[in-house]
Amino acid sequence: MSVSAATETELKMNWDAQEDPALSAAFQARIDAGELIEADDWMPHNYRVGMLRMSEHHANSEIVGALPEGEWITRAPSLFRKLALVAKVQDEVGHGQMLYRVSQDLGKPRDQMLRDLCVGKTKYHNVFNYPAPTWADVAAIQWLVDGAAIMNQKSLADGSYGPYVRTMRRINMEEAFHFKSGEDMVLTLMSGTPRQKQMTQEAFDRWWGPCLMFFGPPDKESSKTGPFMQWRIKTQTNDTLRQKFVDRFAPAALDLGLKIHTWKRDAEGRVVRDAGGQRTVIPDDNIRMDERTGAWGFTQPDWDEFYQVIRGAGPLNKQRVGLRRFSYEQGQWVRKAVLGQSAGLPPGRN
Ligand code: BYC
């Protein structure tokens, strides 16, 4: 069986779309009054598509995001950590299920979303395209990635689309447990042997940059932030959330004894690569608090790397999408059986 991109429903943004002025004005008035929009309510085409894209991207991120940590379930260092990790991975997949439901109601069939993900037509979060080579990476994911996710999702829980807002409230409660578990793992490792501390520093260096990118490109490069803020699909900009993340995690990392690094740059601020394409890690000298504002300085991540990763050329994009496609193909006979169709045998058994 080969999976192909869906062609049934193409829901695309259309900034030239002519909406009914009276309906549009009434819709904006509801948003401005803080009302929640429900699935059956009238909504402008671009609101529907924008909300669908966000919710589908989020659903994809949850199920692909389960993969890096899922790989560690059989290798967790204790029964306690294994139980917590199993519960966490199960939660993430459950979040994906809820978010696919929200997305379906906005007009895109679930099977189409799963197929679009399998062929790389739709996106998921940049952070899940990196490897997690050590147990300290699992700790860093639960501390930093879940920490970033909570920061973002708290702002999304103040949004305008009722089904998504209610899902965010539920998800955020579970993410708080994931974050606590990550914090405990990082604390344990940083209270351990020099080898454990070194392993944690190396993992932190791998995840700090991708987590700065988690919130999306700088505001000046984010075309959708403007209209999304007007409709309260987003309630804070990418740069505002990134700054909040640094204000929360830079001092916490330093307190734990971690160092914050960045890449060496040239005089124009571009990341320098050697002939083999390698970059040089250096201390981030911008990491300090501005006594006047209380905000922490930081060096921007390598945005060229971000665009490469989200266009499918990150370290593990092919493997992550490949595994999703494998799961989709292997599960096809189950989906058919549930629908009462002739299921046949699983792939490779006929
Ligand atoms: N990664 O105009 P912008 C979790 C794309 S999972 C990849 O700012 P927007 C967890 C963006 O899609 C939680 N792509 O876009 C799970 C856009 O592409 P298009 C995941 C990104 O929509 C398991 C382009 O860049 N959370 O916590 O205004 C284990 C320009 O960006 C990213 C969500 O999904 C990125 N980081 O804002 C552990 C939250 N950033 O449309 C943990 C919901 C940007 O031009 N989503 N792009 O092709 C959002 O909050 C927003 O959609 C984004 C982007 C902030 C991601």
Coordinates of C-alpha atoms in Angstrom, one line a residue, residues 84-235:
A84 CA 6.0 8.2 34.3
L85 CA 7.3 8.1 30.8
V86 CA 4.7 5.6 29.6
A87 CA 2.0 7.8 31.1
K88 CA 3.5 10.9 29.5
V89 CA 3.8 9.4 26.0
Q90 CA 0.2 8.1 26.3
D91 CA -1.0 11.6 27.3
E92 CA 0.7 13.2 24.2
V93 CA -1.0 10.7 21.8
G94 CA -4.3 11.4 23.6
H95 CA -3.8 15.2 23.0
G96 CA -3.3 14.4 19.3
Q97 CA -6.6 12.5 19.3
M98 CA -8.5 15.5 20.9
L99 CA -6.9 17.9 18.5
Y100 CA -7.7 15.9 15.4
R101 CA -11.4 16.0 16.6
V102 CA -11.2 19.7 16.9
S103 CA -9.7 19.9 13.4
Q104 CA -12.2 17.6 11.9
D105 CA -15.1 19.8 13.0
L106 CA -13.4 22.7 11.1
G107 CA -13.8 20.8 7.8
K108 CA -10.9 18.4 7.1
P109 CA -11.5 14.6 7.4
R110 CA -9.2 12.8 9.8
D111 CA -7.9 10.3 7.3
Q112 CA -6.9 13.2 5.0
M113 CA -4.9 14.8 7.9
L114 CA -3.1 11.5 8.6
R115 CA -2.2 11.1 5.0
D116 CA -1.0 14.6 4.6
L117 CA 1.3 14.1 7.6
C118 CA 2.6 10.8 6.2
V119 CA 3.7 12.4 2.9
G120 CA 5.2 15.6 4.5
K121 CA 2.5 17.9 3.1
T122 CA 1.6 19.3 6.5
K123 CA 3.9 20.4 9.3
Y124 CA 4.6 19.6 12.9
H125 CA 6.8 21.3 15.4
N126 CA 10.5 21.8 14.5
V127 CA 11.7 20.3 17.8
F128 CA 10.7 16.8 17.0
N129 CA 13.1 16.4 14.1
Y130 CA 16.1 16.2 16.4
P131 CA 17.6 13.0 17.9
A132 CA 17.4 12.2 21.7
P133 CA 20.6 10.1 22.1
T134 CA 20.8 10.0 25.9
W135 CA 18.4 9.8 28.9
A136 CA 19.4 13.4 29.6
D137 CA 17.7 14.3 26.3
V138 CA 14.4 12.9 27.7
A139 CA 14.9 15.1 30.7
A140 CA 15.6 18.1 28.6
I141 CA 12.5 17.5 26.4
Q142 CA 10.2 17.2 29.4
W143 CA 11.7 20.3 31.1
L144 CA 12.4 22.6 28.1
V145 CA 10.0 21.5 25.4
D146 CA 7.1 20.9 27.7
G147 CA 8.0 24.2 29.4
A148 CA 7.9 26.0 26.1
A149 CA 4.6 24.2 25.2
I150 CA 2.9 25.3 28.4
M151 CA 4.0 28.9 27.8
N152 CA 2.6 28.9 24.3
Q153 CA -0.6 27.0 25.2
K154 CA -1.5 29.2 28.1
S155 CA -1.7 32.0 25.7
L156 CA -3.7 29.9 23.2
A157 CA -6.1 29.0 26.0
D158 CA -7.1 32.7 26.0
G159 CA -8.0 32.4 22.3
S160 CA -11.4 32.7 20.6
Y161 CA -12.3 29.3 19.2
G162 CA -14.2 27.4 21.9
P163 CA -13.4 23.8 21.1
Y164 CA -9.6 24.6 20.8
V165 CA -9.6 26.7 24.0
R166 CA -11.3 24.0 26.0
T167 CA -8.9 21.4 24.7
M168 CA -5.9 23.7 25.6
R169 CA -7.2 23.9 29.2
R170 CA -7.3 20.2 29.5
I171 CA -4.0 19.6 27.8
N172 CA -2.2 22.3 29.9
M173 CA -3.2 20.5 33.2
E174 CA -1.5 17.3 31.8
E175 CA 1.5 19.3 30.5
A176 CA 2.1 20.7 34.0
F177 CA 2.7 17.1 35.2
H178 CA 5.1 16.5 32.3
F179 CA 7.0 19.6 33.1
K180 CA 7.3 18.7 36.8
S181 CA 8.6 15.3 35.9
G182 CA 11.2 16.9 33.6
E183 CA 12.2 19.3 36.2
D184 CA 12.7 16.5 38.7
M185 CA 14.8 14.5 36.1
V186 CA 17.0 17.5 35.4
L187 CA 17.5 18.2 39.1
T188 CA 18.4 14.6 39.8
L189 CA 20.9 14.5 36.9
M190 CA 22.5 17.8 37.9
S191 CA 22.8 16.6 41.5
G192 CA 24.6 13.5 40.3
T193 CA 28.1 12.5 39.1
P194 CA 30.3 14.7 36.9
R195 CA 29.4 12.3 34.0
Q196 CA 25.7 12.9 34.6
K197 CA 26.2 16.6 34.8
Q198 CA 28.2 16.6 31.5
M199 CA 25.5 14.5 29.8
T200 CA 22.9 17.0 30.9
Q201 CA 24.9 20.0 29.7
E202 CA 25.3 18.3 26.3
A203 CA 21.6 17.6 26.1
F204 CA 20.7 21.1 27.2
D205 CA 23.0 22.4 24.4
R206 CA 21.1 20.3 21.9
W207 CA 17.6 21.5 23.0
W208 CA 18.1 25.2 23.9
G209 CA 18.3 26.5 20.3
P210 CA 15.4 24.4 18.9
C211 CA 13.3 25.5 21.9
L212 CA 14.0 29.2 21.1
M213 CA 12.6 28.3 17.6
F214 CA 9.6 26.6 19.1
F215 CA 7.6 29.8 19.2
G216 CA 8.0 30.4 15.5
P217 CA 10.0 32.9 13.4
P218 CA 10.7 36.5 14.6
D219 CA 7.5 38.6 14.5
K220 CA 8.8 40.6 11.4
E221 CA 8.9 37.3 9.4
S222 CA 5.6 35.9 10.7
S223 CA 2.9 36.9 8.1
K224 CA 0.0 35.4 10.0
T225 CA 0.6 36.9 13.5
G226 CA -1.2 40.1 12.6
P227 CA -4.6 38.7 11.4
F228 CA -4.4 35.8 14.0
M229 CA -4.0 38.3 16.8
Q230 CA -7.0 40.4 15.5
W231 CA -9.1 37.2 15.6
R232 CA -7.5 36.0 18.9
I233 CA -6.4 32.8 17.3
K234 CA -3.1 33.9 18.8
T235 CA -3.1 36.1 21.9

